[in-house]
Amino acid sequence: MDGENRLNSLFKHFGLPRIYSTTPCLNTARGIEIGTWLSAHPEVTNYVILDDDEDMNAEQMPFFIKTNPYEDGLNNKVKNKAIELLGIKKERT
């Protein structure tokens, strides 16, 4: 199973939507890669950046959630923040 499929499986477990797409690898700051992708996809107006690096552009910071791969990476705190940023309504249990 490749990385994107593993992430989608993990996202499903946490109640998050599937990965829409991935950014190009331009060997530059992540913010530039993300900005390049967003420029090519103007239909995307709501997104979340999950990353362990903080080299995002200033306008991307409200959509950025820093993860720590050495601790637990995607956890309930990260999940809840992503759900809030994406505007996903939580199911009542």
Coordinates of N, CA and C in Angstrom, one line a residue:
M1 N 0.9 -1.2 0.0 CA 0.0 0.0 0.0 C 0.9 1.2 0.0
D2 N 0.6 2.2 -0.9 CA 1.5 3.4 -1.0 C 1.1 4.4 0.1
G3 N 1.9 5.4 0.2 CA 1.6 6.4 1.3 C 0.3 7.1 1.2
E4 N -0.2 7.5 0.0 CA -1.4 8.2 -0.1 C -2.6 7.2 0.3
N5 N -2.5 6.0 -0.1 CA -3.6 5.0 0.4 C -3.6 4.8 1.9
R6 N -2.4 4.8 2.5 CA -2.3 4.6 3.9 C -2.9 5.8 4.6
L7 N -2.5 7.0 4.1 CA -3.1 8.2 4.7 C -4.6 8.3 4.5
N8 N -5.1 7.9 3.4 CA -6.6 7.9 3.2 C -7.3 6.9 4.1
S9 N -6.6 5.8 4.4 CA -7.2 4.8 5.4 C -7.2 5.4 6.8
L10 N -6.1 6.1 7.1 CA -6.0 6.8 8.4 C -7.1 7.9 8.5
F11 N -7.2 8.7 7.4 CA -8.2 9.8 7.4 C -9.6 9.2 7.6
K12 N -9.9 8.1 7.0 CA -11.2 7.5 7.1 C -11.4 7.1 8.5
H13 N -10.4 6.5 9.2 CA -10.5 6.2 10.6 C -10.9 7.4 11.5
F14 N -10.3 8.5 11.1 CA -10.5 9.7 11.9 C -11.7 10.5 11.5
G15 N -12.5 10.1 10.4 CA -13.6 10.8 10.0 C -13.3 12.0 9.1
L16 N -12.1 12.0 8.5 CA -11.8 13.1 7.6 C -12.0 12.7 6.1
P17 N -12.2 13.6 5.3 CA -12.3 13.3 3.8 C -11.0 12.8 3.2
R18 N -11.2 12.1 2.1 CA -10.0 11.6 1.4 C -9.1 12.7 0.9
I19 N -7.9 12.4 0.7 CA -6.9 13.3 0.1 C -7.4 13.7 -1.3
Y20 N -7.6 15.0 -1.6 CA -8.1 15.5 -2.8 C -7.0 15.4 -3.9
S21 N -5.8 15.7 -3.5 CA -4.6 15.7 -4.4 C -3.4 15.9 -3.6
T22 N -2.2 15.8 -4.3 CA -1.0 16.1 -3.6 C -0.2 17.2 -4.4
T23 N 0.7 17.9 -3.7 CA 1.4 19.0 -4.3 C 2.6 18.5 -5.0
P24 N 3.1 19.3 -6.0 CA 4.3 18.9 -6.7 C 5.5 18.9 -5.8
C25 N 6.5 18.1 -6.1 CA 7.8 18.2 -5.4 C 8.7 19.1 -6.2
L26 N 8.9 20.3 -5.8 CA 9.7 21.3 -6.5 C 11.1 21.5 -5.8
N27 N 11.3 20.8 -4.7 CA 12.6 20.9 -4.0 C 12.8 22.4 -3.5
T28 N 11.7 22.9 -3.0 CA 11.7 24.3 -2.5 C 10.9 24.3 -1.2
A29 N 10.6 25.4 -0.7 CA 9.8 25.5 0.5 C 8.4 25.0 0.3
R30 N 7.8 24.3 1.3 CA 6.5 23.7 1.1 C 5.5 24.7 0.7
G31 N 5.6 25.9 1.3 CA 4.6 27.0 1.0 C 4.6 27.3 -0.5
I32 N 5.7 27.3 -1.1 CA 5.8 27.6 -2.6 C 5.2 26.4 -3.3
E33 N 5.4 25.2 -3.0 CA 4.8 24.0 -3.6 C 3.3 24.1 -3.5
I34 N 2.8 24.4 -2.3 CA 1.4 24.5 -2.1 C 0.8 25.6 -2.8
G35 N 1.5 26.8 -2.9 CA 1.0 27.9 -3.6 C 0.9 27.6 -5.1
T36 N 1.9 26.9 -5.6 CA 1.9 26.5 -7.0 C 0.7 25.6 -7.3
W37 N 0.4 24.6 -6.4 CA -0.7 23.7 -6.6 C -2.0 24.5 -6.5
L38 N -2.2 25.4 -5.6 CA -3.4 26.2 -5.4 C -3.6 27.1 -6.6
S39 N -2.6 27.6 -7.2 CA -2.7 28.5 -8.4 C -3.3 27.7 -9.6
A40 N -2.9 26.4 -9.6 CA -3.4 25.5 -10.7 C -4.8 24.9 -10.4
H41 N -5.3 25.1 -9.2 CA -6.6 24.6 -8.8 C -7.4 25.7 -8.2
P42 N -7.9 26.7 -8.9 CA -8.6 27.8 -8.3 C -10.0 27.4 -7.8
E43 N -10.4 26.2 -8.1 CA -11.7 25.7 -7.6 C -11.6 25.3 -6.1
V44 N -10.4 25.2 -5.6 CA -10.2 24.8 -4.2 C -10.1 26.1 -3.4
T45 N -11.1 26.3 -2.5 CA -11.2 27.5 -1.6 C -11.0 27.1 -0.2
N46 N -11.2 25.9 0.2 CA -11.1 25.4 1.6 C -10.2 24.2 1.6
Y47 N -9.2 24.3 2.4 CA -8.2 23.2 2.5 C -7.5 23.2 3.9
V48 N -6.8 22.1 4.1 CA -6.0 22.0 5.3 C -4.6 21.5 4.9
I49 N -3.6 22.1 5.5 CA -2.3 21.6 5.3 C -1.8 20.9 6.6
L50 N -1.5 19.6 6.5 CA -1.0 18.8 7.6 C 0.5 18.6 7.3
D51 N 1.4 19.1 8.1 CA 2.8 19.0 7.8 C 3.6 19.1 9.1
D52 N 4.8 18.5 9.1 CA 5.7 18.7 10.2 C 6.7 19.8 10.0
D53 N 6.7 20.4 8.9 CA 7.5 21.6 8.6 C 6.6 22.9 8.7
E54 N 7.2 24.0 9.0 CA 6.5 25.2 9.1 C 6.8 26.3 8.0
D55 N 7.4 25.8 6.9 CA 7.8 26.8 5.8 C 6.6 27.1 4.9
M56 N 5.5 27.5 5.4 CA 4.3 27.9 4.6 C 4.4 29.4 4.4
N57 N 3.6 29.8 3.3 CA 3.5 31.2 3.0 C 2.5 31.8 4.1
A58 N 2.6 33.1 4.3 CA 1.8 33.7 5.4 C 0.3 33.5 5.2
E59 N -0.2 33.5 3.9 CA -1.6 33.4 3.7 C -2.1 31.9 3.9
Q60 N -1.1 31.0 4.0 CA -1.5 29.6 4.2 C -1.5 29.2 5.7
M61 N -1.0 30.0 6.5 CA -0.9 29.7 7.9 C -2.2 29.4 8.6
P62 N -3.3 30.1 8.2 CA -4.6 29.8 8.9 C -5.1 28.4 8.5
F63 N -4.6 27.8 7.5 CA -5.0 26.5 7.0 C -4.0 25.4 7.4
F64 N -2.9 25.8 8.2 CA -1.8 24.9 8.5 C -2.0 24.3 9.9
I65 N -1.8 23.0 10.0 CA -1.8 22.3 11.3 C -0.4 21.6 11.4
K66 N 0.4 21.9 12.3 CA 1.7 21.3 12.5 C 1.5 19.9 13.1
T67 N 2.1 18.9 12.5 CA 2.1 17.6 13.1 C 3.5 17.2 13.6
N68 N 3.6 16.2 14.5 CA 4.9 15.8 15.0 C 5.0 14.3 14.7
P69 N 5.7 13.9 13.7 CA 5.8 12.5 13.4 C 6.5 11.6 14.4
Y70 N 7.3 12.3 15.3 CA 8.0 11.6 16.4 C 7.1 11.3 17.6
E71 N 6.0 12.0 17.6 CA 5.0 11.7 18.7 C 3.9 10.8 18.2
D72 N 2.8 11.4 17.9 CA 1.7 10.6 17.3 C 1.1 11.1 16.0
G73 N 1.8 12.1 15.4 CA 1.4 12.5 14.1 C -0.1 13.0 14.0
L74 N -0.9 12.2 13.4 CA -2.3 12.5 13.3 C -3.0 12.0 14.6
N75 N -3.5 12.9 15.4 CA -4.1 12.5 16.6 C -5.5 13.2 16.7
N76 N -6.2 13.0 17.8 CA -7.5 13.6 18.0 C -7.5 15.1 17.9
K77 N -6.4 15.7 18.5 CA -6.3 17.2 18.5 C -6.2 17.7 17.0
V78 N -5.3 17.1 16.3 CA -5.1 17.4 14.9 C -6.4 17.2 14.1
K79 N -7.0 16.0 14.3 CA -8.3 15.7 13.7 C -9.3 16.8 13.9
N80 N -9.5 17.1 15.2 CA -10.6 18.1 15.5 C -10.3 19.5 14.9
K81 N -9.0 19.9 14.8 CA -8.7 21.2 14.2 C -8.9 21.1 12.7
A82 N -8.6 20.0 12.1 CA -8.9 19.8 10.6 C -10.3 19.8 10.3
I83 N -11.1 19.2 11.1 CA -12.6 19.2 11.0 C -13.1 20.6 11.1
E84 N -12.6 21.3 12.1 CA -13.0 22.7 12.3 C -12.7 23.6 11.0
L85 N -11.4 23.5 10.6 CA -11.0 24.2 9.4 C -11.8 23.9 8.1
L86 N -12.1 22.6 8.0 CA -12.8 22.2 6.8 C -14.3 22.4 6.9
G87 N -14.8 22.8 8.1 CA -16.2 23.0 8.3 C -17.1 21.8 8.2
I88 N -16.5 20.6 8.6 CA -17.2 19.4 8.6 C -18.0 19.3 9.9
K89 N -19.3 19.0 9.7 CA -20.2 18.8 10.8 C -19.9 17.4 11.5
K90 N -19.7 17.5 12.8 CA -19.5 16.2 13.5 C -20.8 15.5 13.7
E91 N -20.7 14.2 13.5 CA -21.9 13.3 13.7 C -22.0 13.2 15.2
R92 N -23.3 13.2 15.6 CA -23.6 13.0 17.1 C -23.6 11.5 17.4
T93 N -23.0 11.2 18.5 CA -23.0 9.8 18.9 C -23.8 9.6 20.1

